[in-house]
CSV table of C-alpha atoms and ligand atoms in Angstrom, one decimal:
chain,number,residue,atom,x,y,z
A,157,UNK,CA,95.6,169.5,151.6
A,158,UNK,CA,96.4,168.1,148.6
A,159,UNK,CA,94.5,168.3,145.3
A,160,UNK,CA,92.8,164.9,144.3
A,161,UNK,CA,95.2,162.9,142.3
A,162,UNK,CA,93.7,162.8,138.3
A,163,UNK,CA,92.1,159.4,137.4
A,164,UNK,CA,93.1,157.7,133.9
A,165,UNK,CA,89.8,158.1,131.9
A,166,UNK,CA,87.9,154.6,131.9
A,167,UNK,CA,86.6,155.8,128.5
A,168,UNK,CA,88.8,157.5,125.3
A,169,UNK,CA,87.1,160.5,124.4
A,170,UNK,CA,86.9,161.9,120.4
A,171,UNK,CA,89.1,165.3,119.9
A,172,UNK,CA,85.7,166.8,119.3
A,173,UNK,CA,85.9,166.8,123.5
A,174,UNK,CA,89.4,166.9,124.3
A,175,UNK,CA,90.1,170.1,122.1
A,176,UNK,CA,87.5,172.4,123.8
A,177,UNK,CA,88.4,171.4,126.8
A,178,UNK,CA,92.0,172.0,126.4
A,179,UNK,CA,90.7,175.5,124.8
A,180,UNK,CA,89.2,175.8,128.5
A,181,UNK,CA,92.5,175.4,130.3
A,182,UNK,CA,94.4,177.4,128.1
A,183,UNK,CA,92.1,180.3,128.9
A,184,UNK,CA,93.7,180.5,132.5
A,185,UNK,CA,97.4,180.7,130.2
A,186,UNK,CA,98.4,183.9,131.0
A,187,UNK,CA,98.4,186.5,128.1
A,188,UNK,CA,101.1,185.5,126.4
A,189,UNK,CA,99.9,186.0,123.0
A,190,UNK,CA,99.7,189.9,123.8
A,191,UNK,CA,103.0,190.1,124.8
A,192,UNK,CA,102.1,190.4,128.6
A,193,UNK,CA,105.0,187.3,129.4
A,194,UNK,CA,108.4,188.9,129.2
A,195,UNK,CA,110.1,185.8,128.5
A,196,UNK,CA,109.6,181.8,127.6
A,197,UNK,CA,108.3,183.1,123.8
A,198,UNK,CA,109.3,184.5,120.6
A,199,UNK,CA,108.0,185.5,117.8
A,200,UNK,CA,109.2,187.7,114.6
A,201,UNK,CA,106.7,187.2,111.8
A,202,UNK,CA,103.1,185.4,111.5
A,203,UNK,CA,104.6,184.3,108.1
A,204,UNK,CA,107.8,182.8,109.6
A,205,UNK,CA,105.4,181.4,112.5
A,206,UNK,CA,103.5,179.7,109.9
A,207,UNK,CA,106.6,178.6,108.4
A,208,UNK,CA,108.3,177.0,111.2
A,209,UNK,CA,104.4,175.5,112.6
A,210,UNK,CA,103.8,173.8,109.3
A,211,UNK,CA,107.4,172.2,109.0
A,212,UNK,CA,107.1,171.1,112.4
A,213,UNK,CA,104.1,169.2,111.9
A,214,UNK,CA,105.3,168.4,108.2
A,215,UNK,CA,107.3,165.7,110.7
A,216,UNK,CA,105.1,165.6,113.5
A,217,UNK,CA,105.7,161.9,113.4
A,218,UNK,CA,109.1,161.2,112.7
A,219,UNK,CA,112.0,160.7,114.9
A,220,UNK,CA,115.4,162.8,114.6
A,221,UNK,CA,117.4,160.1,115.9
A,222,UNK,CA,116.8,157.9,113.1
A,223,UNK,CA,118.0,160.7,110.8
A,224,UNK,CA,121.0,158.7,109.7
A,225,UNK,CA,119.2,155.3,108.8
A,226,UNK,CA,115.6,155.9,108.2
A,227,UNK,CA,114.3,159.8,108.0
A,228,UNK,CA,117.3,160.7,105.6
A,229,UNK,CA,114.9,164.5,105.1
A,230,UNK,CA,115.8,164.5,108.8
A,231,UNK,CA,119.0,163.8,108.6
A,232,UNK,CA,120.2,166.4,105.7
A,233,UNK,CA,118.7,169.3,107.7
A,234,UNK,CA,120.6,168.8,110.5
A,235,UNK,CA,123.5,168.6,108.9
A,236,UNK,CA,122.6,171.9,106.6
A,237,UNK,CA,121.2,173.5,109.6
A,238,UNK,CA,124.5,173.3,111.5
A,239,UNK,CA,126.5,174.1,108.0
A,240,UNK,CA,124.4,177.1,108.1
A,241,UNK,CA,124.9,177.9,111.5
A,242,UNK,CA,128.6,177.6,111.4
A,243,UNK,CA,128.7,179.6,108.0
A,244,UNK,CA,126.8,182.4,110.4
A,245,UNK,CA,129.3,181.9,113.1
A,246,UNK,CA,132.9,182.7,111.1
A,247,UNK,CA,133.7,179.2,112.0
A,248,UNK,CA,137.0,177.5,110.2
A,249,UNK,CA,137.3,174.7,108.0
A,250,UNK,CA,136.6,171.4,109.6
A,251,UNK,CA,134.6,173.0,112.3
A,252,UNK,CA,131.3,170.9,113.8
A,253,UNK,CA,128.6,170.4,115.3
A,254,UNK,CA,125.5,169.3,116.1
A,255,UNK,CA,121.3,170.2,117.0
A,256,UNK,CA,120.4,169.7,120.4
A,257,UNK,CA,116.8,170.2,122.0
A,258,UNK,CA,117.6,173.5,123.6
A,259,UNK,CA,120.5,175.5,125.2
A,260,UNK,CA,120.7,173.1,128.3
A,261,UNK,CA,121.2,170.4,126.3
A,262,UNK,CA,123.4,172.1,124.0
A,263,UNK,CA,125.7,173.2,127.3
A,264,UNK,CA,125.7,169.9,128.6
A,265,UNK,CA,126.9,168.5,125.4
A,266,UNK,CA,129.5,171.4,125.1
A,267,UNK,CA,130.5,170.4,129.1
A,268,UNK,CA,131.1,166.9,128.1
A,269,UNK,CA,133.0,167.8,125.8
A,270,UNK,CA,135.7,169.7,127.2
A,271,UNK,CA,135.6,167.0,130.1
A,272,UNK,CA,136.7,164.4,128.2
A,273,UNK,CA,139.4,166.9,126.0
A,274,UNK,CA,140.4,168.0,129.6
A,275,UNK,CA,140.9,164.3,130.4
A,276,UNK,CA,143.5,163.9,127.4
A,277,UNK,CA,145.0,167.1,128.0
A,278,UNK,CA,145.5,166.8,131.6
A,279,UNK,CA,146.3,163.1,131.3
A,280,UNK,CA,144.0,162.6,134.3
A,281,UNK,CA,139.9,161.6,135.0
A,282,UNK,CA,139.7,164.9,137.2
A,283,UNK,CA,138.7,166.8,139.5
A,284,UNK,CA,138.0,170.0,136.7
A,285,UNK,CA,136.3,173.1,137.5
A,286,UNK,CA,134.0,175.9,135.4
A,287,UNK,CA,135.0,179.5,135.7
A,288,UNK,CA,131.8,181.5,134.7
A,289,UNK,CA,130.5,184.7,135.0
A,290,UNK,CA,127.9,185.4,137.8
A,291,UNK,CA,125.3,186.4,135.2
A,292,UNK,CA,125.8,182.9,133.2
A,293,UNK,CA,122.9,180.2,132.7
A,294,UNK,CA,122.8,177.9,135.4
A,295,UNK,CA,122.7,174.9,132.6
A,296,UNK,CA,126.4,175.2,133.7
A,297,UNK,CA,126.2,174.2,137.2
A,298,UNK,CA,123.4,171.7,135.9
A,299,UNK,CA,125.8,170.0,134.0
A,300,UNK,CA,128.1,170.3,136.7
A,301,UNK,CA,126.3,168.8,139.3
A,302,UNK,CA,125.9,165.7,137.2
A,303,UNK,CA,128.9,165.4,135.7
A,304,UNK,CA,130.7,166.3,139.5
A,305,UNK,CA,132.3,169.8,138.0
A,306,UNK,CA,132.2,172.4,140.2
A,307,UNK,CA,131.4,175.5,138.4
A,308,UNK,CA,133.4,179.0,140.2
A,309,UNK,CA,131.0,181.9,140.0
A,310,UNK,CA,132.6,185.1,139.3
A,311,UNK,CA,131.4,188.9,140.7
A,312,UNK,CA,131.0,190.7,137.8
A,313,UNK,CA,132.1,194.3,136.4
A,314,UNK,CA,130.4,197.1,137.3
A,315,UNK,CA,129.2,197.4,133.7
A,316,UNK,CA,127.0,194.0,134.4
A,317,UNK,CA,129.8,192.6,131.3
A,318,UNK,CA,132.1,189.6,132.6
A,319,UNK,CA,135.4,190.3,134.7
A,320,UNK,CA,138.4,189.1,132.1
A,321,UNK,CA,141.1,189.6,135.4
A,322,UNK,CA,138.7,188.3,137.9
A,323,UNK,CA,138.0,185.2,135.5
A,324,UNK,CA,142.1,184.8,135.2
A,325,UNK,CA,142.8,185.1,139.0
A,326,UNK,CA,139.9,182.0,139.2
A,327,UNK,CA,141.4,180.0,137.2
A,328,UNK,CA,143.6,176.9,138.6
A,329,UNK,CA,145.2,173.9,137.6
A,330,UNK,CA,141.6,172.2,137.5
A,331,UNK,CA,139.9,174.9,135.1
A,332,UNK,CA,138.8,173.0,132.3
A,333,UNK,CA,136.4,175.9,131.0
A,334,UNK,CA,135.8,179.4,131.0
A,335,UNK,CA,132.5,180.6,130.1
A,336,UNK,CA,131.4,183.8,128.2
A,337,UNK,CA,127.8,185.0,127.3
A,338,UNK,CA,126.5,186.4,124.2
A,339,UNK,CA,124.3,188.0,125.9
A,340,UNK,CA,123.6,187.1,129.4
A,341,UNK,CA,120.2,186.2,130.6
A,342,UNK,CA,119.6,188.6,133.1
A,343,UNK,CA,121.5,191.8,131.9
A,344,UNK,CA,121.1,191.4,128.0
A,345,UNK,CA,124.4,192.3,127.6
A,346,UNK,CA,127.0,190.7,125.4
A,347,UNK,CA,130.5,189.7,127.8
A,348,UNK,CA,133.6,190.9,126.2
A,349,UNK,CA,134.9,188.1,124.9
A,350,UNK,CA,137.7,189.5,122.8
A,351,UNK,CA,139.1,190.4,126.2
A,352,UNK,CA,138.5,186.8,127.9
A,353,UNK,CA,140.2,184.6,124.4
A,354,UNK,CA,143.8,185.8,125.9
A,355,UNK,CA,142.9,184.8,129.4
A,356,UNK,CA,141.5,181.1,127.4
A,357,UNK,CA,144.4,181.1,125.0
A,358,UNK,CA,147.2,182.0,128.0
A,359,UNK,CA,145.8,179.4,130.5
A,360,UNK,CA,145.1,176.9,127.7
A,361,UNK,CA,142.0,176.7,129.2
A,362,UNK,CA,138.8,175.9,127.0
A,363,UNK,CA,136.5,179.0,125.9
A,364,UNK,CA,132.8,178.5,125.4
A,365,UNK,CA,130.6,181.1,124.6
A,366,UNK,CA,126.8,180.6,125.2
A,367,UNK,CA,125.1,182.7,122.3
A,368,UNK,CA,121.9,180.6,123.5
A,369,UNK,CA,120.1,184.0,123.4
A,370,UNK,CA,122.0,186.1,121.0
A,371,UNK,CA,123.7,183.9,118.3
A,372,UNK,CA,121.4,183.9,115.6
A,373,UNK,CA,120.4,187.7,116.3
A,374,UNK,CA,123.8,189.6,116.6
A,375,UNK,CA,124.9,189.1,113.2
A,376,UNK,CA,121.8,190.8,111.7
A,377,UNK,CA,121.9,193.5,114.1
A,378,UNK,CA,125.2,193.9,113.1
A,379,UNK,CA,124.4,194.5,109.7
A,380,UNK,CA,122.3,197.0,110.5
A,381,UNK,CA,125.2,198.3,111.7
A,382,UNK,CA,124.9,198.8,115.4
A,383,UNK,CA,127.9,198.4,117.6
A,384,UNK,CA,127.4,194.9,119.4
A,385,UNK,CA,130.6,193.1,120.6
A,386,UNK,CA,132.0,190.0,118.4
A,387,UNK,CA,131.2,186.5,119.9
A,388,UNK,CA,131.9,184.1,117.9
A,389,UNK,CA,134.8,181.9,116.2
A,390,UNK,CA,136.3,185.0,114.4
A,391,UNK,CA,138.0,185.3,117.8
A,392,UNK,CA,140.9,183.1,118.3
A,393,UNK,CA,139.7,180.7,121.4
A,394,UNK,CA,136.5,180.8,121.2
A,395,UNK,CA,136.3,176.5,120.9
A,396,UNK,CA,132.5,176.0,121.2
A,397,UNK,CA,129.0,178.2,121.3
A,398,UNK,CA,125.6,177.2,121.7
A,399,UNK,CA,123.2,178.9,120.0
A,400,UNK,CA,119.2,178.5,120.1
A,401,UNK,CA,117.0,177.9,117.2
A,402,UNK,CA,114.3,178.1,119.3
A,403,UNK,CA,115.1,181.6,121.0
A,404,UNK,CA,115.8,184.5,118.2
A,405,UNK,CA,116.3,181.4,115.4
A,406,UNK,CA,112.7,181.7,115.7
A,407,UNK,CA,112.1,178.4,115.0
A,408,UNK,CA,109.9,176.2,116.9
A,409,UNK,CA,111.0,174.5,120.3
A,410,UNK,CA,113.3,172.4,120.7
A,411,UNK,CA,115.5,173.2,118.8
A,412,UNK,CA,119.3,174.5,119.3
A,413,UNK,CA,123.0,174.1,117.8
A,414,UNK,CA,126.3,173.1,119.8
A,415,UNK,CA,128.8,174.6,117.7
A,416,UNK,CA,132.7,173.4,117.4
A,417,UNK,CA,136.1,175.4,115.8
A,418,UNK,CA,136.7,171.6,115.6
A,419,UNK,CA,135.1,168.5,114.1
A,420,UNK,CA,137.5,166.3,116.4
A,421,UNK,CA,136.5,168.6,119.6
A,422,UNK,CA,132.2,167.5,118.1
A,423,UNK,CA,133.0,164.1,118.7
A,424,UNK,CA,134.4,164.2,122.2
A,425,UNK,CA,130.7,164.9,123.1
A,426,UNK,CA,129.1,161.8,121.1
A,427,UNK,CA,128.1,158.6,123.2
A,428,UNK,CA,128.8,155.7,121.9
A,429,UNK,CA,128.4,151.7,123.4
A,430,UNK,CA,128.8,148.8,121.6
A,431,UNK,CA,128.1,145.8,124.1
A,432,UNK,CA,124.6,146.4,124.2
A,433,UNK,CA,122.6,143.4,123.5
A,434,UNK,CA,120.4,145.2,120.8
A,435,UNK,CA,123.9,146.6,119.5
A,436,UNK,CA,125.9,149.6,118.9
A,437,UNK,CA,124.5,152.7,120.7
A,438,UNK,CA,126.3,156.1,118.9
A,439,UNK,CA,124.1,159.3,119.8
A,440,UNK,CA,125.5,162.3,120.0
A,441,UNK,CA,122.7,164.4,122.4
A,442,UNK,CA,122.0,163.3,125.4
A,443,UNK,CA,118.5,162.7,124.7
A,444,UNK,CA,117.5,159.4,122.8
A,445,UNK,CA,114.1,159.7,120.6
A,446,UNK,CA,114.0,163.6,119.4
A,447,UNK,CA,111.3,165.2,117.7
A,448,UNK,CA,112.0,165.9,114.1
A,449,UNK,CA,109.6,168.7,113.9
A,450,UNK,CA,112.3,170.9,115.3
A,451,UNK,CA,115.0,169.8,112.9
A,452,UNK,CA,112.2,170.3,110.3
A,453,UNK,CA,110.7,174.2,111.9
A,454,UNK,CA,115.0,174.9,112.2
A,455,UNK,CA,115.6,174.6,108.4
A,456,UNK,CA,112.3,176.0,107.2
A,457,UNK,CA,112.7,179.1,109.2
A,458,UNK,CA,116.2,179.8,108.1
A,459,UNK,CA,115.1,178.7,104.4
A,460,UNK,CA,112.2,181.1,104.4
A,461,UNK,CA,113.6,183.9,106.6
A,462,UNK,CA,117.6,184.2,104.9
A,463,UNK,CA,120.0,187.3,105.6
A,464,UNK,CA,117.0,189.1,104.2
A,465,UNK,CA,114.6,188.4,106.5
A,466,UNK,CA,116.4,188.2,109.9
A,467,UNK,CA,117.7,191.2,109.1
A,468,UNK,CA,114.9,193.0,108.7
A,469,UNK,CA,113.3,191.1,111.8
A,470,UNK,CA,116.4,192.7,113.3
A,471,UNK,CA,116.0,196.2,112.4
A,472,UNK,CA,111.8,195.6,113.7
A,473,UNK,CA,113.3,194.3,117.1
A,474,UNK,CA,115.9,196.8,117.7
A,475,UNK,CA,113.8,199.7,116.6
A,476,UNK,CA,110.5,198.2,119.3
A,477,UNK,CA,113.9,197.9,122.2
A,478,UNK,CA,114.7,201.3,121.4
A,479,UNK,CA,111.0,202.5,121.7
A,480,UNK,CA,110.9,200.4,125.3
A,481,UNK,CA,114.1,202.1,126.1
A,482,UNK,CA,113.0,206.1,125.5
A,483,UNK,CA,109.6,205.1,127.4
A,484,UNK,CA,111.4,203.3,130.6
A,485,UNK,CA,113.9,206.4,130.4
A,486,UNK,CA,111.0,209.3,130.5
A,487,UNK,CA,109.9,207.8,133.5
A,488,UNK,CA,110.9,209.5,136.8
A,489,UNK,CA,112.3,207.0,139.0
A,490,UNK,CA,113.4,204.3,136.4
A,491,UNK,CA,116.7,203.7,135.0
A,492,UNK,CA,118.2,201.2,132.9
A,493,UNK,CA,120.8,199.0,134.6
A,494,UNK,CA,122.6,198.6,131.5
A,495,UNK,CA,122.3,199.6,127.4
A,496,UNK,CA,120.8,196.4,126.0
A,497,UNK,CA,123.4,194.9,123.3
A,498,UNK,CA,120.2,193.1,121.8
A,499,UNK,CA,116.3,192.7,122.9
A,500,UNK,CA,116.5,192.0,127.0
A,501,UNK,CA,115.8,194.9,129.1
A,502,UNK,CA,116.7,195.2,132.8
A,503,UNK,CA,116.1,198.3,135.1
A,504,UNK,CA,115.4,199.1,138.4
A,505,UNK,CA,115.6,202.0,140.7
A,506,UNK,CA,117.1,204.4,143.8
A,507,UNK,CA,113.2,206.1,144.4
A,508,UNK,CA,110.9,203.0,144.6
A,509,UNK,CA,110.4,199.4,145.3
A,510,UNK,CA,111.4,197.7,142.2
A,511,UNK,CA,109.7,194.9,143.2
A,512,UNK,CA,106.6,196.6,144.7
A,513,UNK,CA,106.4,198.0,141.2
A,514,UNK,CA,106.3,194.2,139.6
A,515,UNK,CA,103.6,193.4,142.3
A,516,UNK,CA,101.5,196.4,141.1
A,517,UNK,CA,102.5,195.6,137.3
A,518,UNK,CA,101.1,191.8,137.9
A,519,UNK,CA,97.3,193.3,139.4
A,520,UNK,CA,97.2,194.5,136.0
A,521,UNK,CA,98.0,191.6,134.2
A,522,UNK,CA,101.4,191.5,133.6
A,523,UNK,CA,104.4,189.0,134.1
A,524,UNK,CA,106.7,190.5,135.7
A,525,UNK,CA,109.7,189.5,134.5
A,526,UNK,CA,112.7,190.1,137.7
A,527,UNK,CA,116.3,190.4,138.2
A,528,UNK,CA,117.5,189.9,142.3
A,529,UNK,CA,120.8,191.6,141.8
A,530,UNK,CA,121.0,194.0,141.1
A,531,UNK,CA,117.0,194.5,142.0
A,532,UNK,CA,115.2,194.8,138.7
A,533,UNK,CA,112.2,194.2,136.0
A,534,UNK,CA,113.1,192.4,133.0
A,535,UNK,CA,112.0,191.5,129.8
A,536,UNK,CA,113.4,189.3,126.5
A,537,UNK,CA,111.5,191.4,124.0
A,538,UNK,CA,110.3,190.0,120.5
A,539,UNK,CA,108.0,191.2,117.8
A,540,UNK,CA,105.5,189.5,120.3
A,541,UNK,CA,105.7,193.0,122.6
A,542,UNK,CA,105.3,195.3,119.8
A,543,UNK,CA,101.5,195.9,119.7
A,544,UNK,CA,102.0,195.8,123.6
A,545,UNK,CA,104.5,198.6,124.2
A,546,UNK,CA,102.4,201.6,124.7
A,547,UNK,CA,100.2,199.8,127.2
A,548,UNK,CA,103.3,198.4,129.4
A,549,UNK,CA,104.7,201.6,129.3
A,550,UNK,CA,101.3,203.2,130.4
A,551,UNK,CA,100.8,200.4,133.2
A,552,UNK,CA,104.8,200.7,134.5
A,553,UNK,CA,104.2,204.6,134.4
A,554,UNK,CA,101.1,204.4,137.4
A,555,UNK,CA,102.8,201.7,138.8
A,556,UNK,CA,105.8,203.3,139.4
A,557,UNK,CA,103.5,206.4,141.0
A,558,UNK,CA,101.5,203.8,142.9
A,559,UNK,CA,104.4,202.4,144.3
A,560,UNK,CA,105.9,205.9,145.6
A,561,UNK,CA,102.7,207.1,147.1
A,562,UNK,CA,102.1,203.8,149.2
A,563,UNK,CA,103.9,202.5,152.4
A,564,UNK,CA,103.7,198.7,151.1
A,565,UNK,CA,106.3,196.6,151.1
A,566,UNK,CA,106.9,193.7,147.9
A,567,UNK,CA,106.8,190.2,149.1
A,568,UNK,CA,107.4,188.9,145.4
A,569,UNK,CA,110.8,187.3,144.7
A,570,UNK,CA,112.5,186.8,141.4
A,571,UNK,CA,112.3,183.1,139.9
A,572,UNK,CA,112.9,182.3,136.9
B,779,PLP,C1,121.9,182.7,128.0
B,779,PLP,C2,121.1,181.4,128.1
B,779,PLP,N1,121.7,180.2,128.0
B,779,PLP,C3,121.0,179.1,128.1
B,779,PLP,C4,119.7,179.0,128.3
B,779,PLP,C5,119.0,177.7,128.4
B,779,PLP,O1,118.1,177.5,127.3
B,779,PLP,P1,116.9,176.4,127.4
B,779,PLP,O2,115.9,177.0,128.3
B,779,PLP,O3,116.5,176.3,125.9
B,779,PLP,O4,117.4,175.2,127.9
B,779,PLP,C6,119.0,180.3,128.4
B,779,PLP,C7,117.5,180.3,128.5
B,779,PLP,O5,116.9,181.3,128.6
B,779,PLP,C8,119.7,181.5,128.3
B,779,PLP,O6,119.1,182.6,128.4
């Protein structure tokens, strides 16, 4: 049965009531704060935390989509968020784009985008197709299924890294867009996208790279100088990338950036209606009313972080993913499924029950984070699974021994 549906109060009740009692439900939250959830939150600093908290609340109230006639604040942070953005990304002269309310948003807008450039090139209305990596986000087929574009999933290499002849043999006379990832949800590591901008550029096919994860992380790590694979519009081709604020920006959700080499290529994804009774309609998210607080938390964050800061958040990260890495590594029965290019880990294993190991991982408090193919445990590591690390790696250790001494079988599957 059913639970009873909630009742709206007959009487308002004084935040002196509501906040305990919201204190109460929070207490079933899982752990995240301890870094026991491998994924949904981020965190590099309590400073920057701070930082991004108090901006957001700074314009709690206002609303980003008057940010061109009424919260002009608004509005100049957007527009010096994305400057900033683009300056990060290598993009050319008269490159744009725009903030969006997270990476699906930002791919949709991307999506549209190309549609209607495929619909001038091609001189037709459709039917277009996607050709994306197996590992890519579905926000692609979610756009596709509402804007009718099929998306073609492609088997990857066996290095987990995007196929660059298997992407060119997919593509037809309908391929609008090929899709790279900077780096991929489930493998964390970066596609090669040097390799797929002659496959774009020979087809004449559109090149988006979703950096949703890893755009406003790579370019730090960089400088550290690690070896992580170039992504963005430095490579010929690449014509749009999304790129989260609210992921490794570390700013507070939502918040993200659909990037353009083009300002012309920007405005193929703005809406814009004039026989509306109220008047002209010109938006260029697909969302109406957005909150200003992450335009605000975006800006402050970058302001109070700079190359300084992220880079050194950077160098904190990679140096916690190495420590995960050795610790996974020493124990028998684990391997990694691939080197991470940034902060996701994914590894499984030929001895046990991966998954039997997540189940035993979760009795003890733990998210398990999973990957179904190939079968894995996952995690998108920030400074939030620092002071965690010993104890995961303590936990995964007997798990992994619990798991070979015992005839059970998982029943868990992966979801996201
Ligand atoms: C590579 C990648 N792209 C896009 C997204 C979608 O982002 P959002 O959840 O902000 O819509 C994610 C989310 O994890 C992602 O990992």
């Amino acid at each position: 049965m059913s639970e009873a549906r909630t009742t709206f109060p007959e009487k308002g009740m004084s935040w002196d009531v509501i906040e305990p009692l919201m204190t109460q439900m929070a207490g079933g939250d899982e752990q995240w704060r301890d870094g026991r959830v491998p994924l949904y939150v981020f965190k590099a600093t309590d400073e920057a935390y701070d930082v991004g908290r108090d901006a957001y609340f700074k314009f709690f109230a206002e609303n980003a989509l008057g940010g061109k006639r009424a919260f002009h604040s608004i509005g100049r942070m957007e527009r010096e968020v994305v400057d900033m953005a683009l300056d990060l990304f290598q993009a050319p002269e008269g490159a744009g784009g725009g903030m969006t309310t997270g990476g699906t948003e930002s791919i949709f807008m991307a999506v549209r985008a190309c549609r209607e450039w495929a619909r001038e090139a091609k001189g037709r209305q459709g039917p277009f197709n996607i050709v994306a990596a197996e590992s890519a986000h579905p926000a692609f087929d979610k756009a596709g299924v509402t804007m009718d574009i099929p998306v073609k999933r492609i088997p990857l290499r066996d290095d987990f890294r995007a196929d660059p002849a298997a992407m060119a043999a997919a593509i037809d006379d309908d391929t609008m867009m090929m899709v790279g990832s900077a780096p991929c949800f489930p493998h964390g590591v970066i596609d090669d996208i040097s390799t797929l901008s002659p496959v774009a550029e020979e087809t004449g096919v559109w090149l988006h790279v979703d950096a949703c994860v890893g755009g406003y992380l790579t370019p730090f790590v960089k400088r550290l100088g690690r070896e992580v694979p170039d992504f963005d519009f430095a490579i010929p081709g690449v014509r749009s990338i999304s790129a989260d604020l609210h992921k490794f920006g570390f700013a507070p959700k939502p918040s993200s950036t659909v990037l353009y080499w083009s300002e012309e290529d920007f405005q193929r994804q703005v809406f814009d209606l004039d026989p509306w009774t109220y008047g002209r309609m010109t938006t260029s998210t697909l969302v109406g009313t957005r909150p200003a607080g992450g335009i605000a938390g975006s800006w402050a964050v970058f302001k109070h972080l700079g190359i300084d800061g992220y880079t050194k958040v950077a160098r904190d990260l990679m140096e916690m993913v190495d420590g995960y890495v050795a610790g996974i590594e020493a124990i028998d029965g684990l391997k990694m499924h691939a080197k991470p290019d940034l902060t996701i880990i994914n590894f499984g294993s030929d001895e046990v029950d991966i998954f039997r190991v997540a189940e035993v991982m979760a009795e003890s408090e733990w998210v398990p984070g999973m990957t179904q193919r190939p079968k894995g445990l996952h995690a998108m590591l920030s400074m939030l699974h620092a002071p965690a690390r010993e104890d995961y790696l303590a936990d995964l250790a007997k798990a992994v021994e619990k798991t070979r001494l015992s005839d059970e079988k998982s029943t868990i599957s992966a979801t996201y």
